[in-house]
XYZ file of C-alpha atoms in Angstrom:
738
model
C 98.906 28.512 -11.807
C 101.730 27.326 -14.717
C 100.352 24.237 -16.439
C 103.383 22.349 -14.960
C 102.417 22.964 -11.445
C 98.018 22.232 -12.537
C 99.579 19.202 -13.902
C 101.261 17.737 -10.995
C 98.869 19.297 -8.798
C 95.591 16.912 -10.236
C 97.790 13.687 -9.947
C 98.580 14.765 -6.535
C 95.012 15.526 -5.752
C 93.783 12.036 -7.087
C 94.416 10.010 -3.478
C 92.167 12.054 -1.982
C 89.212 11.632 -4.181
C 86.305 9.028 -3.419
C 82.900 8.108 -4.977
C 80.254 11.047 -3.818
C 76.635 9.495 -1.775
C 74.110 9.511 -4.373
C 70.504 10.510 -2.964
C 69.559 6.587 -4.793
C 71.615 5.433 -1.363
C 68.810 7.629 0.732
C 65.620 6.525 -1.259
C 66.352 3.560 -3.673
C 62.517 4.007 -4.749
C 62.125 5.286 -8.279
C 58.711 4.913 -8.864
C 58.629 7.692 -5.695
C 60.417 10.172 -7.089
C 59.776 9.993 -10.798
C 58.443 13.055 -12.510
C 58.364 14.497 -8.740
C 59.764 18.218 -10.513
C 57.866 17.696 -13.364
C 54.093 19.376 -14.392
C 52.938 16.511 -16.768
C 49.641 15.697 -17.650
C 48.786 14.235 -13.810
C 49.525 17.568 -12.155
C 47.512 19.202 -14.894
C 44.484 17.260 -14.132
C 44.406 17.007 -10.428
C 45.479 20.460 -10.753
C 42.404 21.599 -13.125
C 38.823 21.942 -13.251
C 37.878 18.918 -16.047
C 36.708 21.151 -18.264
C 39.707 23.177 -18.070
C 42.136 20.222 -18.810
C 39.670 18.831 -21.730
C 40.201 22.334 -23.362
C 44.312 21.674 -22.748
C 43.911 18.142 -24.021
C 42.071 19.298 -26.709
C 44.179 22.276 -28.047
C 47.476 19.677 -27.558
C 45.911 16.898 -29.587
C 44.430 18.898 -32.237
C 46.404 22.321 -32.567
C 44.037 24.624 -31.911
C 44.078 27.276 -29.392
C 44.363 27.935 -26.019
C 41.729 30.740 -24.585
C 42.949 33.340 -22.310
C 41.056 32.238 -19.304
C 41.979 28.332 -20.166
C 45.872 29.383 -20.121
C 45.350 32.185 -17.056
C 43.880 28.639 -15.404
C 47.057 26.680 -16.045
C 49.710 29.137 -15.566
C 48.050 29.770 -12.163
C 47.913 25.860 -11.254
C 51.584 25.936 -12.801
C 52.720 28.864 -9.912
C 51.247 27.608 -7.608
C 52.822 24.106 -8.186
C 56.033 25.790 -8.892
C 56.355 27.567 -5.332
C 54.813 25.015 -3.878
C 58.353 22.568 -4.228
C 60.608 26.256 -3.982
C 60.618 27.811 -6.521
C 60.734 31.582 -6.966
C 61.471 32.193 -11.006
C 60.655 31.053 -14.100
C 62.316 30.503 -17.794
C 61.072 30.404 -21.321
C 63.812 27.291 -22.311
C 64.408 27.615 -25.830
C 66.609 26.396 -28.475
C 68.737 28.627 -30.780
C 70.201 27.700 -34.073
C 73.758 27.111 -32.276
C 72.653 23.946 -31.416
C 72.640 24.632 -27.322
C 69.605 25.691 -25.103
C 69.194 29.303 -24.101
C 67.353 30.714 -20.875
C 66.267 33.825 -19.186
C 65.214 33.678 -15.233
C 62.437 36.571 -14.601
C 60.764 36.441 -10.816
C 57.293 35.534 -9.880
C 57.548 39.067 -7.629
C 55.409 41.571 -8.282
C 54.260 44.399 -6.194
C 50.778 46.127 -5.575
C 50.604 49.435 -4.022
C 52.269 52.839 -3.758
C 56.062 53.158 -2.707
C 55.006 53.278 1.133
C 52.288 51.374 0.911
C 52.596 48.229 -0.969
C 52.674 44.621 -0.683
C 54.801 41.639 -2.604
C 52.368 38.843 -4.105
C 53.396 36.107 -6.582
C 52.009 36.283 -9.898
C 52.518 34.369 -13.643
C 49.754 34.683 -16.038
C 48.597 32.883 -19.509
C 50.459 35.275 -21.080
C 53.267 34.921 -19.255
C 53.067 31.236 -20.242
C 51.938 31.326 -23.612
C 54.520 34.251 -25.018
C 58.093 35.322 -23.795
C 60.581 38.301 -25.577
C 63.900 38.013 -25.515
C 65.872 40.168 -27.139
C 66.602 38.001 -30.651
C 69.903 40.480 -31.286
C 72.364 38.597 -29.793
C 71.671 34.228 -31.200
C 72.815 33.192 -34.519
C 70.444 33.851 -36.969
C 72.161 33.508 -40.156
C 71.333 37.324 -41.597
C 67.425 36.553 -40.848
C 67.674 39.787 -38.428
C 70.136 42.239 -38.020
C 71.675 43.439 -34.381
C 69.652 46.326 -34.543
C 66.450 43.723 -34.848
C 66.328 42.846 -31.338
C 62.596 41.261 -31.049
C 62.255 37.969 -30.508
C 59.666 35.619 -29.453
C 59.155 32.077 -27.362
C 56.472 30.189 -27.516
C 55.362 27.423 -25.070
C 55.789 24.035 -26.640
C 52.524 22.145 -24.691
C 54.007 19.128 -25.919
C 56.913 18.713 -23.811
C 56.092 19.577 -19.908
C 57.150 22.031 -17.627
C 59.819 21.431 -15.074
C 62.340 22.454 -11.897
C 65.610 22.473 -12.042
C 67.615 23.720 -9.091
C 70.385 24.715 -7.775
C 72.363 25.768 -4.355
C 71.088 28.753 -3.829
C 67.540 28.188 -5.433
C 65.083 26.401 -7.932
C 63.038 27.696 -10.910
C 60.459 26.501 -13.681
C 61.383 25.472 -17.046
C 58.520 26.165 -19.871
C 60.191 24.576 -22.954
C 59.296 26.598 -25.854
C 60.291 27.729 -29.358
C 61.165 30.574 -30.242
C 60.822 32.697 -33.890
C 61.612 36.685 -35.202
C 59.587 39.552 -35.177
C 58.456 38.408 -38.826
C 57.630 35.306 -37.970
C 60.945 33.426 -39.050
C 62.050 29.981 -36.861
C 65.094 31.651 -34.943
C 65.389 27.769 -33.151
C 65.643 23.974 -33.811
C 62.222 23.376 -31.926
C 59.813 24.822 -34.329
C 61.625 22.819 -37.413
C 61.326 19.820 -35.674
C 57.905 20.395 -34.061
C 56.904 21.132 -37.829
C 58.067 18.199 -39.393
C 56.551 15.999 -36.805
C 53.315 18.027 -38.078
C 54.613 16.429 -41.634
C 55.090 12.896 -40.608
C 51.545 12.835 -38.768
C 49.927 14.988 -42.270
C 50.978 11.811 -44.367
C 50.847 8.678 -42.078
C 47.313 9.111 -41.512
C 46.726 9.911 -45.168
C 48.648 6.562 -46.136
C 46.530 4.650 -43.670
C 43.410 6.311 -45.139
C 43.905 5.312 -48.348
C 45.143 1.864 -47.024
C 42.795 0.660 -45.084
C 40.213 3.064 -44.963
C 41.014 4.144 -41.322
C 38.661 5.824 -39.233
C 40.590 5.581 -35.798
C 44.463 6.758 -36.934
C 43.582 10.604 -36.105
C 47.557 11.446 -35.970
C 51.024 10.228 -36.187
C 54.384 11.335 -34.171
C 57.323 9.922 -34.611
C 59.579 8.739 -31.721
C 63.204 8.878 -30.461
C 65.732 7.175 -28.261
C 69.041 8.605 -28.492
C 72.291 7.305 -26.762
C 74.560 9.522 -25.025
C 78.289 8.479 -25.298
C 80.420 11.019 -23.784
C 83.887 10.511 -21.839
C 84.359 11.448 -18.110
C 87.508 12.429 -16.413
C 89.242 13.689 -13.556
C 88.126 17.343 -12.980
C 92.175 18.450 -12.477
C 93.326 17.132 -15.327
C 90.109 18.899 -17.645
C 91.918 22.587 -15.931
C 95.599 21.409 -16.332
C 94.334 21.317 -20.385
C 93.040 24.447 -21.432
C 92.541 23.514 -24.973
C 89.645 21.002 -23.216
C 88.521 24.165 -21.825
C 88.506 26.444 -24.669
C 87.811 23.632 -27.299
C 86.429 20.570 -26.165
C 89.141 18.272 -26.910
C 93.048 17.688 -27.151
C 94.725 19.835 -29.569
C 97.640 17.987 -28.766
C 98.635 14.988 -27.203
C 101.227 11.895 -27.785
C 99.164 8.507 -27.808
C 99.950 6.501 -24.975
C 101.315 3.099 -24.460
C 98.112 1.207 -24.186
C 94.945 2.462 -25.355
C 92.128 0.878 -26.368
C 93.773 -2.321 -28.145
C 92.580 -4.971 -25.903
C 89.487 -4.457 -25.656
C 88.857 -4.332 -22.112
C 86.760 -1.400 -21.651
C 83.885 -1.609 -23.657
C 80.651 -3.414 -21.100
C 84.179 -3.723 -18.371
C 83.422 -3.063 -14.627
C 82.939 0.876 -13.731
C 85.206 2.659 -12.009
C 83.458 3.777 -9.149
C 83.623 7.177 -8.979
C 82.249 7.301 -12.273
C 79.870 4.605 -11.344
C 78.508 7.114 -8.095
C 78.433 9.911 -10.472
C 76.082 8.243 -12.968
C 73.969 7.200 -10.186
C 73.649 10.269 -8.799
C 72.497 11.990 -12.645
C 69.881 9.483 -12.882
C 68.257 9.738 -9.776
C 68.108 13.427 -10.867
C 66.965 12.485 -14.416
C 64.081 10.252 -13.248
C 62.891 13.052 -10.995
C 62.648 15.347 -14.197
C 61.061 12.716 -15.900
C 63.922 11.702 -18.291
C 63.209 7.557 -18.075
C 67.157 6.610 -18.536
C 67.389 3.075 -18.585
C 70.956 2.001 -19.573
C 74.459 2.977 -18.402
C 77.668 1.163 -19.271
C 81.418 1.526 -20.189
C 82.391 2.103 -24.142
C 84.708 1.282 -26.092
C 87.568 3.723 -25.744
C 89.254 4.539 -22.108
C 87.139 6.532 -19.906
C 84.046 6.501 -22.561
C 80.464 6.208 -21.576
C 76.796 5.672 -22.706
C 73.359 5.845 -21.151
C 70.449 5.691 -22.881
C 66.160 6.505 -22.559
C 63.474 5.088 -23.207
C 62.075 6.142 -26.406
C 59.648 9.401 -26.291
C 57.998 11.400 -28.436
C 60.465 13.023 -30.453
C 60.428 16.084 -29.743
C 60.226 15.379 -25.633
C 63.027 12.961 -26.678
C 65.240 16.043 -27.935
C 64.214 18.233 -24.967
C 65.438 15.352 -22.628
C 68.559 14.347 -24.470
C 69.555 18.289 -23.985
C 68.460 18.360 -20.101
C 70.528 14.793 -19.784
C 73.698 16.880 -21.352
C 73.017 19.394 -18.414
C 72.675 17.537 -15.703
C 75.715 15.299 -16.853
C 77.795 18.493 -16.766
C 76.493 19.811 -13.477
C 77.033 16.533 -11.408
C 80.269 16.336 -12.987
C 81.689 18.993 -11.796
C 79.808 18.107 -7.975
C 81.959 14.958 -8.277
C 85.299 16.556 -9.378
C 84.855 15.267 -12.640
C 84.624 16.397 -16.460
C 82.123 15.885 -19.168
C 83.621 15.279 -22.775
C 80.947 16.187 -25.045
C 83.392 16.984 -28.055
C 82.941 14.195 -31.092
C 86.668 13.564 -31.084
C 88.548 14.879 -27.768
C 91.357 12.653 -27.956
C 93.027 11.283 -31.088
C 93.743 7.413 -31.462
C 90.961 6.390 -29.884
C 87.313 6.117 -30.303
C 85.601 9.248 -30.668
C 81.684 9.663 -29.306
C 78.315 9.913 -31.040
C 74.488 10.087 -30.658
C 72.264 7.028 -32.263
C 69.003 8.072 -33.280
C 66.399 5.169 -32.852
C 63.453 6.475 -34.967
C 59.991 5.221 -35.649
C 56.084 6.383 -35.988
C 53.779 5.912 -33.679
C 50.102 6.341 -34.210
C 47.389 7.545 -31.622
C 46.283 3.910 -31.630
C 49.699 2.774 -30.312
C 50.373 0.994 -33.678
C 54.398 0.778 -34.807
C 54.289 1.355 -38.519
C 57.957 0.191 -38.576
C 57.309 -3.086 -36.855
C 57.515 -5.998 -39.599
C 54.944 -8.502 -37.767
C 56.084 -12.204 -38.371
C 55.895 -11.752 -41.607
C 57.380 -8.805 -43.342
C 56.603 -10.083 -46.753
C 52.561 -10.096 -46.178
C 53.192 -6.496 -44.065
C 52.404 -4.150 -47.502
C 51.496 -1.341 -44.398
C 54.949 -1.975 -42.962
C 56.587 -2.257 -46.859
C 55.386 0.839 -47.300
C 56.620 2.938 -44.924
C 60.343 0.694 -45.926
C 59.957 1.658 -49.117
C 59.481 5.250 -48.035
C 62.363 5.402 -45.862
C 64.538 3.780 -48.597
C 63.258 6.446 -50.739
C 64.382 9.549 -48.449
C 67.711 8.665 -48.255
C 68.354 7.935 -51.784
C 66.863 11.084 -52.436
C 67.872 13.206 -49.723
C 71.061 11.221 -47.914
C 73.097 14.104 -48.899
C 70.390 16.075 -46.443
C 70.886 13.474 -43.429
C 74.798 14.539 -44.500
C 74.430 18.281 -43.646
C 72.208 17.345 -40.316
C 75.611 16.031 -38.928
C 77.967 18.289 -40.636
C 80.804 20.042 -38.010
C 84.641 19.655 -37.837
C 84.160 17.819 -34.633
C 81.983 15.072 -36.450
C 84.458 14.743 -39.344
C 87.343 13.111 -37.402
C 84.850 9.999 -36.525
C 82.942 9.770 -40.114
C 84.549 6.591 -41.514
C 87.349 6.217 -39.321
C 86.564 2.673 -38.307
C 84.398 3.937 -35.173
C 81.880 5.370 -36.893
C 79.712 4.894 -40.062
C 81.015 6.754 -42.918
C 80.055 9.915 -44.725
C 78.147 7.981 -47.304
C 74.408 7.626 -46.408
C 72.975 3.930 -47.037
C 70.257 1.926 -45.050
C 70.751 -1.245 -43.318
C 67.882 -3.728 -43.603
C 68.949 -7.757 -42.527
C 69.506 -10.514 -43.976
C 65.863 -10.704 -43.878
C 64.873 -7.538 -45.357
C 66.959 -8.217 -47.664
C 65.864 -11.111 -49.139
C 62.492 -9.542 -48.655
C 63.403 -6.570 -51.495
C 65.363 -8.729 -53.712
C 62.173 -10.871 -53.840
C 60.009 -8.047 -54.233
C 62.326 -6.742 -57.189
C 63.233 -8.844 -59.637
C 62.288 -8.330 -62.995
C 59.321 -10.700 -63.059
C 58.239 -9.928 -59.578
C 55.152 -7.084 -60.986
C 54.303 -10.464 -63.128
C 54.686 -13.038 -61.149
C 53.404 -11.755 -58.103
C 55.297 -12.806 -54.860
C 55.742 -16.207 -53.633
C 55.510 -15.450 -49.519
C 57.178 -19.073 -49.244
C 60.043 -17.622 -50.742
C 61.121 -15.619 -47.784
C 61.446 -17.012 -44.001
C 58.154 -16.516 -41.795
C 58.490 -15.246 -38.250
C 61.620 -15.242 -35.308
C 63.497 -17.785 -35.291
C 65.682 -19.425 -32.773
C 69.155 -19.365 -31.694
C 70.206 -23.098 -30.433
C 73.254 -22.344 -28.138
C 74.256 -25.666 -28.051
C 74.184 -25.977 -23.750
C 71.610 -27.672 -22.163
C 71.867 -25.105 -19.068
C 71.222 -22.262 -21.567
C 67.311 -21.720 -23.413
C 67.214 -21.054 -26.892
C 66.426 -17.505 -27.778
C 64.843 -15.616 -30.231
C 66.722 -14.491 -33.040
C 65.941 -10.935 -34.747
C 65.113 -10.102 -38.103
C 68.306 -8.408 -38.555
C 71.746 -8.239 -37.410
C 73.756 -4.704 -35.996
C 75.723 -3.783 -39.035
C 77.812 -1.171 -37.076
C 79.358 0.758 -39.925
C 75.804 1.630 -42.057
C 74.641 5.103 -41.393
C 70.891 4.843 -41.112
C 70.303 0.539 -40.027
C 67.030 -0.827 -39.553
C 67.182 -2.624 -36.280
C 63.812 -5.031 -35.677
C 61.347 -2.625 -35.310
C 63.036 0.870 -35.839
C 65.551 2.882 -37.895
C 68.763 3.765 -36.081
C 70.992 6.521 -37.595
C 74.285 6.341 -36.040
C 76.125 9.131 -37.730
C 74.769 11.906 -35.352
C 77.738 13.413 -32.984
C 77.873 13.587 -29.580
C 77.504 16.843 -28.656
C 75.145 18.137 -31.400
C 71.479 18.835 -31.075
C 69.495 16.167 -31.773
C 66.892 17.990 -32.714
C 68.985 18.942 -36.216
C 69.004 15.371 -37.963
C 65.676 14.299 -36.526
C 63.687 17.231 -38.036
C 65.584 16.007 -41.792
C 64.720 12.499 -40.545
C 60.376 13.180 -40.118
C 61.088 15.295 -43.401
C 62.318 13.336 -46.033
C 60.540 10.161 -45.108
C 57.141 12.357 -44.803
C 57.940 13.772 -48.479
C 57.895 9.545 -49.811
C 55.045 8.656 -47.842
C 53.180 11.653 -49.403
C 54.453 11.091 -52.318
C 53.499 7.436 -52.289
C 50.493 8.487 -51.498
C 49.980 10.752 -54.933
C 50.795 7.868 -56.818
C 48.360 5.469 -54.884
C 45.316 8.220 -55.770
C 46.430 8.573 -59.129
C 45.770 4.797 -59.705
C 42.584 4.488 -57.729
C 41.197 7.579 -60.008
C 41.598 5.920 -62.657
C 40.039 2.702 -61.426
C 42.773 0.021 -60.613
C 42.539 -2.461 -57.712
C 43.979 -1.100 -54.582
C 45.898 -4.632 -53.601
C 47.548 -4.522 -56.921
C 48.457 -0.941 -56.596
C 49.910 -1.309 -53.435
C 51.841 -3.923 -54.915
C 53.243 -1.890 -57.791
C 53.687 1.088 -55.971
C 56.457 -1.321 -52.764
C 57.806 -2.667 -56.037
C 58.423 0.192 -58.624
C 59.987 2.525 -55.208
C 61.900 -0.307 -53.916
C 63.277 -1.038 -57.312
C 63.893 2.736 -58.040
C 65.713 3.423 -55.175
C 67.001 0.402 -53.670
C 70.549 1.593 -54.685
C 70.539 3.355 -51.030
C 70.601 -0.201 -49.585
C 73.934 -1.918 -48.302
C 74.838 -4.930 -45.787
C 78.330 -5.075 -45.871
C 81.114 -3.248 -44.064
C 81.156 0.511 -45.258
C 84.885 1.407 -43.780
C 86.084 -0.203 -47.102
C 87.421 1.751 -49.977
C 85.523 -1.217 -52.360
C 81.722 0.377 -50.614
C 82.899 3.926 -51.619
C 84.273 2.770 -54.705
C 80.168 0.981 -55.170
C 78.622 3.998 -53.708
C 80.351 6.109 -57.036
C 78.896 3.884 -59.011
C 75.313 3.643 -57.858
C 75.589 7.413 -57.694
C 75.256 8.133 -53.873
C 77.463 11.357 -52.704
C 80.240 10.814 -50.681
C 80.419 14.277 -48.780
C 83.990 13.726 -47.086
C 83.746 16.899 -44.977
C 81.791 19.473 -43.599
C 82.292 22.329 -46.196
C 81.076 19.496 -48.669
C 78.037 18.678 -46.979
C 77.150 22.419 -46.340
C 76.916 23.315 -49.710
C 74.631 20.700 -50.823
C 71.808 22.507 -48.401
C 70.507 25.316 -50.805
C 70.532 22.683 -53.534
C 67.009 23.356 -55.196
C 65.440 19.821 -54.908
C 66.226 20.413 -50.921
C 64.781 23.907 -50.771
C 61.146 22.508 -53.092
C 61.345 19.509 -50.250
C 61.275 21.480 -47.043
C 58.795 24.489 -48.224
C 56.447 21.556 -49.935
C 56.802 19.690 -46.392
C 56.262 23.263 -45.008
C 59.080 23.105 -41.975
C 61.401 25.608 -43.761
C 61.388 28.148 -46.404
C 64.351 29.367 -48.469
C 65.201 32.257 -46.289
C 65.524 29.824 -43.187
C 67.519 27.047 -45.153
C 69.787 30.439 -46.022
C 69.965 30.837 -42.549
C 70.738 27.228 -41.537
C 73.435 27.095 -44.079
C 75.187 30.378 -43.339
C 75.336 29.218 -39.848
C 76.891 26.466 -40.477
C 79.114 27.453 -42.337
C 79.914 29.762 -39.050
C 79.954 27.431 -36.719
C 82.750 25.594 -38.996
C 84.953 28.540 -39.512
C 85.013 29.903 -35.714
C 85.411 26.594 -34.521
C 88.972 25.849 -36.438
C 90.133 29.443 -35.833
C 89.028 29.358 -32.041
C 91.048 25.739 -32.086
C 93.875 27.410 -34.050
C 94.355 30.487 -31.750
C 94.410 27.945 -28.678
C 97.291 25.483 -30.012
C 99.589 28.291 -30.789
C 99.070 30.247 -27.383
C 99.360 26.765 -25.400
C 103.275 25.600 -27.796
C 104.501 29.534 -27.808
C 103.668 29.660 -23.729
C 104.074 26.264 -22.426
C 105.416 23.762 -24.971
C 108.785 25.808 -26.315
C 109.408 26.881 -23.658
C 109.536 23.133 -21.795
C 111.633 22.219 -24.550
C 113.786 25.140 -24.316
C 114.500 24.305 -20.783
C 115.082 20.466 -21.728
C 117.714 21.664 -24.636
C 119.685 23.620 -22.181
C 119.543 19.782 -19.192
C 120.765 18.285 -22.916
C 123.872 20.189 -23.797
C 124.621 20.402 -20.164
C 124.525 16.192 -19.856
C 125.435 14.932 -22.951
C 128.937 14.504 -24.451
C 128.966 15.586 -28.196
C 132.107 14.053 -29.312
C 129.744 11.039 -28.747
C 128.192 10.493 -31.784
C 124.896 9.382 -30.409
C 124.913 11.394 -27.645
C 125.689 14.323 -30.745
C 122.803 12.748 -32.747
C 120.412 13.256 -29.735
C 120.957 17.000 -28.839
C 120.597 17.242 -32.987
C 117.247 15.844 -33.083
C 116.807 18.053 -30.237
C 117.374 20.997 -31.689
C 115.391 20.454 -35.057
C 112.292 19.713 -33.124
C 112.417 22.720 -31.775
C 113.415 24.483 -35.176
C 110.515 22.988 -36.539
C 108.092 23.615 -34.253
C 109.027 27.329 -34.843
C 108.496 27.056 -37.739
C 105.193 25.751 -38.128
C 103.846 27.458 -35.052
C 104.786 30.606 -36.868
C 102.972 29.288 -40.237
C 100.019 28.313 -38.112
C 99.484 31.540 -37.429
C 100.163 33.725 -40.592
C 97.416 31.293 -41.894
C 95.006 32.304 -39.311
C 95.918 36.293 -40.120
C 95.724 35.562 -43.695
C 92.188 33.553 -43.282
C 90.573 36.163 -41.701
C 92.152 39.685 -44.345
C 91.556 37.228 -47.255
C 87.505 36.242 -47.066
C 84.499 38.415 -46.454
C 80.981 37.137 -45.274
C 79.665 36.603 -48.407
C 82.741 33.983 -49.111
C 81.812 31.609 -46.773
C 82.400 28.263 -48.447
C 85.664 29.187 -50.055
C 86.308 30.429 -46.610
C 85.322 27.290 -44.414
C 87.807 25.192 -47.484
C 90.545 27.404 -46.951
C 90.203 26.960 -43.172
C 90.151 22.726 -43.585
C 93.120 22.628 -46.273
C 95.108 24.928 -45.061
C 94.647 25.165 -41.479
C 92.817 22.211 -39.917
C 94.730 20.054 -41.992
C 97.935 21.183 -42.658
C 99.187 23.313 -40.179
C 97.611 22.360 -36.753
C 98.795 19.012 -37.923
C 102.536 20.159 -38.697
C 102.316 21.834 -35.168
C 100.918 18.769 -33.247
C 102.966 16.011 -35.028
C 106.082 18.182 -33.547
C 104.401 18.630 -30.054
C 103.931 14.835 -29.842
C 107.414 13.699 -30.897
C 108.589 16.361 -27.861
C 106.311 14.631 -25.508
C 107.857 11.625 -26.488
C 111.688 12.874 -25.183
C 111.137 16.374 -22.163
C 111.431 15.187 -19.265
C 108.847 14.149 -17.908
C 109.010 16.294 -14.705
C 109.227 19.513 -16.850
C 106.351 18.113 -19.597
C 103.710 21.143 -18.971
C 100.802 19.888 -20.468
C 98.694 16.874 -18.741
C 99.101 13.260 -20.831
C 96.631 10.994 -22.181
C 97.848 8.250 -19.895
C 96.918 10.332 -17.193
C 94.206 11.654 -18.355
C 92.317 8.413 -19.923
C 93.688 5.946 -17.044
C 93.638 7.866 -14.321
C 90.386 8.087 -11.892
């Protein structure tokens, strides 16, 4: 079907679409169905012998290997449970280096006996649970593996519960796993995330043992809450836009008369079709154990957000990827399409994925909670200083972790934090830091009365309204890494990205800073210095050396760009600039010291970042050229013919109108030819050893020049070509019609 016909059909079909009933309308009790499809701790405890369960918990808590006997018992219980729920297959679910998820389904079916005398049984062994062997040759490896080196292994991640997914035709058991090569290198994003969490645990326990001789804290872990933003549009319009289908974003499209300038969509009343869709997603996610708790309209038209309660970082990462898949699947059922691209529509806000990060111990203590008196909470100040130090020294790594051509459209565009990574701490903590780092603070000591204590209250001045507790910090939307009361919120990550990437970096850089602080404390203790004096000195020294990373102002301003340069903070404006920094020697040493990634693995990550960047822009350029040549140009020529027949060229204003149309068509031909030529040049100029140079060419010559020129002319044509002829669904239709 031609694009114009698809566009018109999408508009006509809207009148036939109504909200679809969700599971909640049949069973409104969340507690009855929560984790219904999860083989979690309660299921394991109920279905295994007590000693087997205790062995499993010990392995989970300490990392000790499972015996084959225990693994077989768990596998049998898991298989019996899954089959009782209707599952016929199982899969090892893993996260390759492309940031997506992967799975291969195998059935439980097994035959016993000869061909003419055989019986079928359902089998699943401990070996099948613990390890799988998918073909690793076709996943991105960044050069770690050659195509002919196909062997790869998946390994069961016991920390993330297995669950059941379903389709109209059946169900299957999903087992979260890590993925590695035959030689042991990580080929996924989960393995380094788990290693980084172990680094956080080691460093946190070490620090607590130093400062308070803590025997109760035996482990720690980071927790994560992911705020997922997305666009949701009618599926008819999605199918009428080949650019959305191929690239996830609109490569052309004139700005509609109304965008987001009225500020009326954010937290507004949710469209009934969208609400029905999100409610359906929530019921499905609750059954899968995903604790989604918040839903609302976002800033841009047709933009939304859902967010869960915090969980262990590995589980939270898995649950975010699962949430994205449920949103995609359910949207289809509701005649909708979900867009996770960071900037699917020009001229309105893009979508991000806020990471709410903190560190907790096995005793339930939050290391990022300042309590009522932050100035006197030395433990909190140590972790605060470590976090600020990590951003000061390794802000470039945080920038690398969010690098993509899509996210470059967002960063610093008055809708997302800038590419400069800094820490917002709020007024109260800023006063604490200033008080601690004044010139004579170390000699004089700190006056606790110089900084406000405890939570204050906001008096709203209306008798019918109560006084409400005032948080210790405001919410600075322009900050990339903001303290928000008892956690840090990393706001620069893109909506389509796996949370494992940036979470792994946050864990690693903070763990390294905690270890460094521990080294300094131990060195002073060995000299016989008094502990309280040591802790004060370490906090003051760390904050003095690294408070350059603290910024409480407006990150959108040019003044901040200039100030950040004076402070020596990196401003890596585009993905290629950031990706290059991944292999800085300090970064390699960091990851190797923390035992998270090797030099070889980091090199592979850099290669994949570059390849994704180049391939993404290449696909977009080819898609745009195809739409122009096969759809936009024919429509423009048809309209030109109509104008030529209708206009009187002897009248100057009409002659000028026709001339303008001719000029635009000529420009479109020239620019589209240049776009095609530039793509061909890129393919001919660069080899596999010139990834950085290739990415710079794709950015400067194709993305920011050739494609911009083509789009500019297309958007001008859209505003004058007869609406009945224009082939591509318009922003005014896509964003506002449900």
